[in-house]
mmCIF file of C-alpha atoms in Angstrom:
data_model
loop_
_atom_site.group_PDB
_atom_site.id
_atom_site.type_symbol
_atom_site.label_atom_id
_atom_site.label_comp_id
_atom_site.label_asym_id
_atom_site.label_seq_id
_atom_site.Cartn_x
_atom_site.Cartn_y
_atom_site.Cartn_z
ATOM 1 C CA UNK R 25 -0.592 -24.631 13.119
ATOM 2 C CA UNK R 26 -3.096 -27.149 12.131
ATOM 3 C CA UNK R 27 -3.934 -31.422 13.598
ATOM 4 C CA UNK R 28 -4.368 -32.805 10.312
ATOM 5 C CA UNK R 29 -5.314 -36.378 9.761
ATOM 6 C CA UNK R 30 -1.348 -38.591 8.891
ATOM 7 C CA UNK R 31 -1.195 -40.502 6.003
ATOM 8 C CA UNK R 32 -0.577 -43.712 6.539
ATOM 9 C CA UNK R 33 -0.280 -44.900 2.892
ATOM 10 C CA UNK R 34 -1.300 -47.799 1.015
ATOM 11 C CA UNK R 35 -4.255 -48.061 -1.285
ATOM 12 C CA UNK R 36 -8.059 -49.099 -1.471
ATOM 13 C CA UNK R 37 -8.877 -51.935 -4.130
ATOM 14 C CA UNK R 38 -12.756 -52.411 -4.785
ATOM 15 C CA UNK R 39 -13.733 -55.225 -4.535
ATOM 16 C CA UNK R 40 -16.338 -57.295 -7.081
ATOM 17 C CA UNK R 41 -19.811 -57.521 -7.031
ATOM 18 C CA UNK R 42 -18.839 -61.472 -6.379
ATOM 19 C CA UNK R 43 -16.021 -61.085 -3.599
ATOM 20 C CA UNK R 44 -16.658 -62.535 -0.099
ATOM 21 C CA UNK R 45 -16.095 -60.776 2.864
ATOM 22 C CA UNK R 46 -13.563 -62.074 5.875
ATOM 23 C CA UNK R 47 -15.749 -63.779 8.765
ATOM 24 C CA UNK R 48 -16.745 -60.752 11.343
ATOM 25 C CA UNK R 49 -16.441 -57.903 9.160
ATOM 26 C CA UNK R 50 -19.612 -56.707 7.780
ATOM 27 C CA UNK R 51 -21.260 -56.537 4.189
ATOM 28 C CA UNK R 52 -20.142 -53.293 2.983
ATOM 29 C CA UNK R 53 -21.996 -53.845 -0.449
ATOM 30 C CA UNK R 54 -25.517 -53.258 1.349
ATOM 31 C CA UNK R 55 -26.300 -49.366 1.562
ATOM 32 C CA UNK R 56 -27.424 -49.490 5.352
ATOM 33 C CA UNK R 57 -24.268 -50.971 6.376
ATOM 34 C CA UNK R 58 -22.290 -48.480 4.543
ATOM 35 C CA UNK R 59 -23.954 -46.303 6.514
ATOM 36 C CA UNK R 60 -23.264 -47.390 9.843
ATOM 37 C CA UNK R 61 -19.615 -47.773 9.027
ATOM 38 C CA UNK R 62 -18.866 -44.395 7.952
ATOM 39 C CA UNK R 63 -20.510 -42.583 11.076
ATOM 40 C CA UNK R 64 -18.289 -44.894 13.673
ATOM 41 C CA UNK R 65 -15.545 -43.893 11.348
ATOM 42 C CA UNK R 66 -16.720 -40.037 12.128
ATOM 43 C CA UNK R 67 -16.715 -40.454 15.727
ATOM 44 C CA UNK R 68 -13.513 -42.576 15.895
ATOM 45 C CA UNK R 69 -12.019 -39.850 14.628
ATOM 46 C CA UNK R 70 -13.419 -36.803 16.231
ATOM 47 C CA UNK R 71 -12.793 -38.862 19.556
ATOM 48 C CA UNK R 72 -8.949 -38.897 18.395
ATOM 49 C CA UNK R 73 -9.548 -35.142 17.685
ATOM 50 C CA UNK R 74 -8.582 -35.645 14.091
ATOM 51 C CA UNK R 75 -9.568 -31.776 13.660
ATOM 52 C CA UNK R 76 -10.773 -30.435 9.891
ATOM 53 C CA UNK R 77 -10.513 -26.852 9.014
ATOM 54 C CA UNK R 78 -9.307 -26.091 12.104
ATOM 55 C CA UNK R 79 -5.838 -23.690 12.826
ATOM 56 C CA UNK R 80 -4.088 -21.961 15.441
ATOM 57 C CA UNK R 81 -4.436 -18.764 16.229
ATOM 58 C CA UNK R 82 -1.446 -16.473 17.476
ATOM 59 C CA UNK R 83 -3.141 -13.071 18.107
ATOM 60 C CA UNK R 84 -1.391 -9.976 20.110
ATOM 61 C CA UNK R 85 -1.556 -6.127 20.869
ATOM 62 C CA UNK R 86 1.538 -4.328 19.946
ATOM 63 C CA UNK R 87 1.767 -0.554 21.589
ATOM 64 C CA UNK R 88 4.372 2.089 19.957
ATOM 65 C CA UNK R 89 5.143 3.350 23.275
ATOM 66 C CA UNK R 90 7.120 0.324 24.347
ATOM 67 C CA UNK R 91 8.447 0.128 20.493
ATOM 68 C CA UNK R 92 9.959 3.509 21.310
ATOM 69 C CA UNK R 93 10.867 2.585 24.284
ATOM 70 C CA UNK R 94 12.799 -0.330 23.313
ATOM 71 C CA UNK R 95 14.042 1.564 20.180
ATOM 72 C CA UNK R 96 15.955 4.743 22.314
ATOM 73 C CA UNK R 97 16.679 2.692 25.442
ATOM 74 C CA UNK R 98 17.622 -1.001 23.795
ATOM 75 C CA UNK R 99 16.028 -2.595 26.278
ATOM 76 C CA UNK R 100 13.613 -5.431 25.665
ATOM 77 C CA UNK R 101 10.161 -5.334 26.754
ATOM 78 C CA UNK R 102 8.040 -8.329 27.522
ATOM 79 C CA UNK R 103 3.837 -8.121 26.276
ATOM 80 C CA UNK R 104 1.604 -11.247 26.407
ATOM 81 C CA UNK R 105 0.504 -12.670 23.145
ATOM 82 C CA UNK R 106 -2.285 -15.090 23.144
ATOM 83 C CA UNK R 107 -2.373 -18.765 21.562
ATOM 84 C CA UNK R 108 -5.804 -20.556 20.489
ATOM 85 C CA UNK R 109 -5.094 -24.101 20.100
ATOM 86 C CA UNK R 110 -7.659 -25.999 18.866
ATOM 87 C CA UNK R 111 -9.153 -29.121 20.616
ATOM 88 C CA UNK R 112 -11.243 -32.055 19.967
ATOM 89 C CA UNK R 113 -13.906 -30.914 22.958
ATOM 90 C CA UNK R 114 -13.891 -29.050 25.663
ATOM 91 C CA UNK R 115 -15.068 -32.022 28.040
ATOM 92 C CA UNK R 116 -11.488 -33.281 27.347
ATOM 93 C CA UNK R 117 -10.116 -29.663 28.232
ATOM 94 C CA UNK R 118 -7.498 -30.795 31.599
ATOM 95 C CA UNK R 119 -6.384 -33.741 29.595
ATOM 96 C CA UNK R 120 -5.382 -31.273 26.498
ATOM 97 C CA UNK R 121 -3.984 -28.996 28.943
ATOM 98 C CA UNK R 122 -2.136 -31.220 30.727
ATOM 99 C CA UNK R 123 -0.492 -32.376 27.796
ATOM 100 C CA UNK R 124 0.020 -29.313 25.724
ATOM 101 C CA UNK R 125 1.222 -26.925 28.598
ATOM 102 C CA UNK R 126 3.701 -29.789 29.361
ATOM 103 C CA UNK R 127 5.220 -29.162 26.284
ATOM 104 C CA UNK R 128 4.802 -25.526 25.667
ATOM 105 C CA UNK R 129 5.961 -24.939 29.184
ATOM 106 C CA UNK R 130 9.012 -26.163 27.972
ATOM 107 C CA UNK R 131 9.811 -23.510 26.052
ATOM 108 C CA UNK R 132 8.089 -20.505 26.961
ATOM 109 C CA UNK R 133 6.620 -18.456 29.787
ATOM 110 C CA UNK R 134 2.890 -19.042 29.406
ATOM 111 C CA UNK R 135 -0.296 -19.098 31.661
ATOM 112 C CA UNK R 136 -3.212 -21.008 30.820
ATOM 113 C CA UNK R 137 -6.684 -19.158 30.682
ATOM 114 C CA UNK R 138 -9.797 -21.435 29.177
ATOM 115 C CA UNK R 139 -11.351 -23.582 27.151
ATOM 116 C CA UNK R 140 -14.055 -22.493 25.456
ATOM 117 C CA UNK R 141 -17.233 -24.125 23.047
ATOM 118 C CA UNK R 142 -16.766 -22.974 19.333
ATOM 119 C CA UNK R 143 -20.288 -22.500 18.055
ATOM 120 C CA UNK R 144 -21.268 -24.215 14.314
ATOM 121 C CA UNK R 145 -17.527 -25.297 14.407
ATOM 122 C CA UNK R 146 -16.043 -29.316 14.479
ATOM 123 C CA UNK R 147 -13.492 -28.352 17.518
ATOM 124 C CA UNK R 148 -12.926 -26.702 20.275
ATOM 125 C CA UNK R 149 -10.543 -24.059 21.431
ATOM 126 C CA UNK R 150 -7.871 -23.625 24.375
ATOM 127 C CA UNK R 151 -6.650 -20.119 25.119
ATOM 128 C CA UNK R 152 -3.085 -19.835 26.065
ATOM 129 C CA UNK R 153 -1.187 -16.715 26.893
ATOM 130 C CA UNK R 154 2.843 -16.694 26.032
ATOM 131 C CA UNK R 155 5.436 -14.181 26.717
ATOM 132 C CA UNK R 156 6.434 -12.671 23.851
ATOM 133 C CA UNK R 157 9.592 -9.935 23.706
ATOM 134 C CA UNK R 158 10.327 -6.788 22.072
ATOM 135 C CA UNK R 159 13.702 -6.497 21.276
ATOM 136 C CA UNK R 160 16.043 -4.488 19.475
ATOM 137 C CA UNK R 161 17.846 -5.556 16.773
ATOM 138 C CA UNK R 162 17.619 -8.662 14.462
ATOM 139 C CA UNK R 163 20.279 -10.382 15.481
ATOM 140 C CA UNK R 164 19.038 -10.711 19.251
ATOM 141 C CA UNK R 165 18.187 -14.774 19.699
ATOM 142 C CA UNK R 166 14.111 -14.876 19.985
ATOM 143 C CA UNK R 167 13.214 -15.828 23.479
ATOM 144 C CA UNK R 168 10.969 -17.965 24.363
ATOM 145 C CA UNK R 169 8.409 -18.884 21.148
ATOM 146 C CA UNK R 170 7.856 -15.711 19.629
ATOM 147 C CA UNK R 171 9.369 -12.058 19.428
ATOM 148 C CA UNK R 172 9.154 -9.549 17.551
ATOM 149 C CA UNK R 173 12.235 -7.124 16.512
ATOM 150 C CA UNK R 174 12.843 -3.646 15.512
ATOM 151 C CA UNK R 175 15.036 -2.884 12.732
ATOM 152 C CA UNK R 176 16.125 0.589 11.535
ATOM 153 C CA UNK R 177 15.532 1.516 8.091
ATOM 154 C CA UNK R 178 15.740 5.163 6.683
ATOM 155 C CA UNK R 179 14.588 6.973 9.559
ATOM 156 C CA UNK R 180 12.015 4.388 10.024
ATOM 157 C CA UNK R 181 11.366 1.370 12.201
ATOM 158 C CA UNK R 182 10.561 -1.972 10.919
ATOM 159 C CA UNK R 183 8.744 -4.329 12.838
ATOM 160 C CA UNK R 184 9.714 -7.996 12.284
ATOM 161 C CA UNK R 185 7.906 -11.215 13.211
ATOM 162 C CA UNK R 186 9.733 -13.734 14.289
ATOM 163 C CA UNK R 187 10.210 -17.602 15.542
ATOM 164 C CA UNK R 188 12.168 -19.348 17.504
ATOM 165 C CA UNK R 189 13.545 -22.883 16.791
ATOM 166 C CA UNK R 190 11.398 -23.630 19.939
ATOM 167 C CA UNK R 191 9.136 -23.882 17.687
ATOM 168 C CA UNK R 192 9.614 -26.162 15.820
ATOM 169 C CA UNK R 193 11.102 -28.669 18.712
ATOM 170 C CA UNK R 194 7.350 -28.175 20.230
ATOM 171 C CA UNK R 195 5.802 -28.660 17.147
ATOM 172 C CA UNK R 196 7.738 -32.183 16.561
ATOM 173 C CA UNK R 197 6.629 -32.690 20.380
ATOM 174 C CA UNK R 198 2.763 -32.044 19.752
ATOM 175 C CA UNK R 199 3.259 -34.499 16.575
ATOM 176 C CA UNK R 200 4.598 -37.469 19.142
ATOM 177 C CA UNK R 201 1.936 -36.946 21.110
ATOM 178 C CA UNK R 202 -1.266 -36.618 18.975
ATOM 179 C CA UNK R 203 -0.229 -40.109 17.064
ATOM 180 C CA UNK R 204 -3.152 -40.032 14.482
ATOM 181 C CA UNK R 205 -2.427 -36.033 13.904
ATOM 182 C CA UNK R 206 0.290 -34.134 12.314
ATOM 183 C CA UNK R 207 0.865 -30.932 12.955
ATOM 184 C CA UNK R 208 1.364 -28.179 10.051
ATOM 185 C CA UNK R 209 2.495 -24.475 10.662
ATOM 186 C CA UNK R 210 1.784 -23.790 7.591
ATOM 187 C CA UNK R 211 -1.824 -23.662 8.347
ATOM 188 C CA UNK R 212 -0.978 -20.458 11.545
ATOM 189 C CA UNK R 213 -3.046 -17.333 11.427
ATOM 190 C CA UNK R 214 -1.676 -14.547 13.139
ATOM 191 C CA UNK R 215 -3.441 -11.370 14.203
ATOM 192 C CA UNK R 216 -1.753 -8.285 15.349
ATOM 193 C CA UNK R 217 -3.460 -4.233 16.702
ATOM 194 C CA UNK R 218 -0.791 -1.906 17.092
ATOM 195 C CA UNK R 219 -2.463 0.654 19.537
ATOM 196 C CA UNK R 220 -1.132 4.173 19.591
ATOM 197 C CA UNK R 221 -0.605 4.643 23.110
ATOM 198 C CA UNK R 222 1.819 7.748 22.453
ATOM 199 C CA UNK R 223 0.652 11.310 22.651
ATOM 200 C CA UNK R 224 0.988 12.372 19.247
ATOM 201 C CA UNK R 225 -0.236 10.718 15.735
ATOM 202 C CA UNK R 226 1.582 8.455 14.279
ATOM 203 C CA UNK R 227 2.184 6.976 10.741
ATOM 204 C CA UNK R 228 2.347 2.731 9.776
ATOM 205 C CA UNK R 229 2.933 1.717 6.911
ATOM 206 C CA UNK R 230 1.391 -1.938 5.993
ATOM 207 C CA UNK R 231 1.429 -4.162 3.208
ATOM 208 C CA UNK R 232 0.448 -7.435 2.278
ATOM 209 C CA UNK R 233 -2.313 -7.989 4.712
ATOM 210 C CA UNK R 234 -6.093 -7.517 5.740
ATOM 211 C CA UNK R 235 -5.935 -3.830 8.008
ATOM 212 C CA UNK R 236 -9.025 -3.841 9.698
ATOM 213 C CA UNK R 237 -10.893 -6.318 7.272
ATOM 214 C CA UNK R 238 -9.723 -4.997 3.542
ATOM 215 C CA UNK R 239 -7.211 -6.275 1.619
ATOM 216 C CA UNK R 240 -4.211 -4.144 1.039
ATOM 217 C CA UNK R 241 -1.421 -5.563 -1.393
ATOM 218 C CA UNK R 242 0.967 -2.779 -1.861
ATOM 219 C CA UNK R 243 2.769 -0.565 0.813
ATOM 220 C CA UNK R 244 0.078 1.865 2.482
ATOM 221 C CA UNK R 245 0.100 4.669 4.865
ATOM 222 C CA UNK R 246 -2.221 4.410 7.663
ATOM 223 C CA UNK R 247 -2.879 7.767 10.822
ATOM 224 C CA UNK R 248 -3.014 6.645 13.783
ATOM 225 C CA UNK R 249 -4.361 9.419 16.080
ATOM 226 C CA UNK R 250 -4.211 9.069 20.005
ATOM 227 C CA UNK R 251 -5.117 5.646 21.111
ATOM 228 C CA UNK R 252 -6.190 4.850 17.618
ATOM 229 C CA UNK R 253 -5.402 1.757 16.439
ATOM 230 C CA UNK R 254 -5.112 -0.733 13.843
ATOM 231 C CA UNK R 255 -5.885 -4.621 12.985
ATOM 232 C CA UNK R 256 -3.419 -6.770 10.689
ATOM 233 C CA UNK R 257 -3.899 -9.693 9.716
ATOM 234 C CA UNK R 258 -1.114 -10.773 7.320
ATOM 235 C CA UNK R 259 -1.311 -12.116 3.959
ATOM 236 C CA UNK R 260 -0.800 -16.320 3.492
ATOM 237 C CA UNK R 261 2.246 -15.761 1.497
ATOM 238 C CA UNK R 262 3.384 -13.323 4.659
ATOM 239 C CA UNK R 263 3.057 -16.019 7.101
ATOM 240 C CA UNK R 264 4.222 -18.638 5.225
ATOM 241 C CA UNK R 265 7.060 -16.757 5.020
ATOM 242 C CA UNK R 266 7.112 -16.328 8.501
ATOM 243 C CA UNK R 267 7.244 -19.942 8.813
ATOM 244 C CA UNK R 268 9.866 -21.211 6.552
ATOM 245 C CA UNK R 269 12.414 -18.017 7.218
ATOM 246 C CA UNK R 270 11.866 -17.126 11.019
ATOM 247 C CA UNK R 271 10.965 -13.760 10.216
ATOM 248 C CA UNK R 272 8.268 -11.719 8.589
ATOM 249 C CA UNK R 273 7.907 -7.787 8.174
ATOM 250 C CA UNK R 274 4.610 -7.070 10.159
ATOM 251 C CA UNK R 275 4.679 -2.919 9.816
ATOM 252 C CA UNK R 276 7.069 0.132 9.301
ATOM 253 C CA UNK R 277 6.787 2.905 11.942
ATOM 254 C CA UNK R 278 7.787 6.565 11.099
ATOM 255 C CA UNK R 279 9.999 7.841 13.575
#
């Protein structure tokens, strides 16, 4: 989920070496001025927090004991996920708060925890944690924002991804609110560990994603051993999908 800067539409003619300007508008044609005009047009928008390059982050633990748990009992089990929003400064941190919890809290369990400065970057960050469920069973309605849901496959557990159309009402919510700003899903990164919290190793299969930094494209086996554990960070085309669909294969666990 990314602020991008709207287009409004229309176009820009150039105007001739000859053309005069409108009374209290300045000389664009002189270098200096040119200048001066294009760094208020920077801060106007950075005070707007028109953000570049910036996306939100949805990053959560996932731990096979409660995916076993929630696979022999059918009972869902509730884990916190957290949400990095980005933000045009920190200074302006209880006025972004106040406005984006109002709508989150809308439609989703969530707690705020900080702001915080991103270093060499154009925004800011706010961290939000959001109740996410494990459930059982695709068909289950996702609760909340986010969920995630096990599917049985071949002697073999398939963990799914997936959103809520929450979502998207919050999304067209954020949009109202942030007038010169659009928000884009598209634009999400999501990070997931699976941590083997069980007593015994364990086998996940991944594909189409970064596992702890390198690319893997086809289906791979990786060994978890006691409290091992994994990082996944899914391929574009994965989340996209994610997006547009509501659901996304994260990993396969062997039973």
């Amino acid at each position: 989920m990314v602020l991008t800067q709207r287009n409004f539409g229309g176009s820009l003619s150039t105007p001739s070496q000859n053309a005069s300007f409108l009374p209290g508008f300045p000389d664009i044609s002189k270098p200096a001025q040119i200048t001066s005009i294009l760094f208020k047009f920077l801060a106007v928008l950075l005070t707007v927090g028109v953000l570049f390059g910036c996306k939100t982050e949805l990053m959560t633990e996932i731990f096979l004991r409660d995916i076993l748990d929630v696979a022999e009992t059918g009972e869902s089990v509730s884990f916190p996920s957290r949400l990095m929003i980005p933000i045009s400064n920190q200074d302006n941190c209880e006025k972004d708060r106040a406005k984006i919890l109002g709508v989150l809290g809308r439609y989703a369990t969530l707690k705020f925890l900080n702001c915080e400065s991103l270093k060499g970057e154009m925004f800011d960050a706010m961290n939000v944690e959001v109740e996410t469920l494990i459930t059982k069973g695709s068909a289950t309605p996702v609760q909340g924002l986010f969920g995630v849901a096990l599917v049985e496959q071949d002697g073999k557990l398939v963990l799914q991804a997936r959103l809520s159309e929450n979502v998207d009402r919050a999304v067209k919510e954020l949009d109202d609110l942030y007038i010169m700003t659009s928000v884009n899903l598209n634009e999400l990164q999501v990070r997931i560990t699976i941590n083997n919290d069980t007593r015994q190793t364990r086998q996940v299969s991944v594909d189409s994603a970064f596992v702890d930094g390198q690319p893997v494209d086809e289906s791979a086996m990786f060994t978890l051993k006691r409290r091992g554990a994994i990082e996944l960070k899914p391929s574009d085309v994965r989340t996209r999908a994610m997006v547009q669909t509501r659901k996304a294969r994260i990993a396969t666990v062997a039973l």
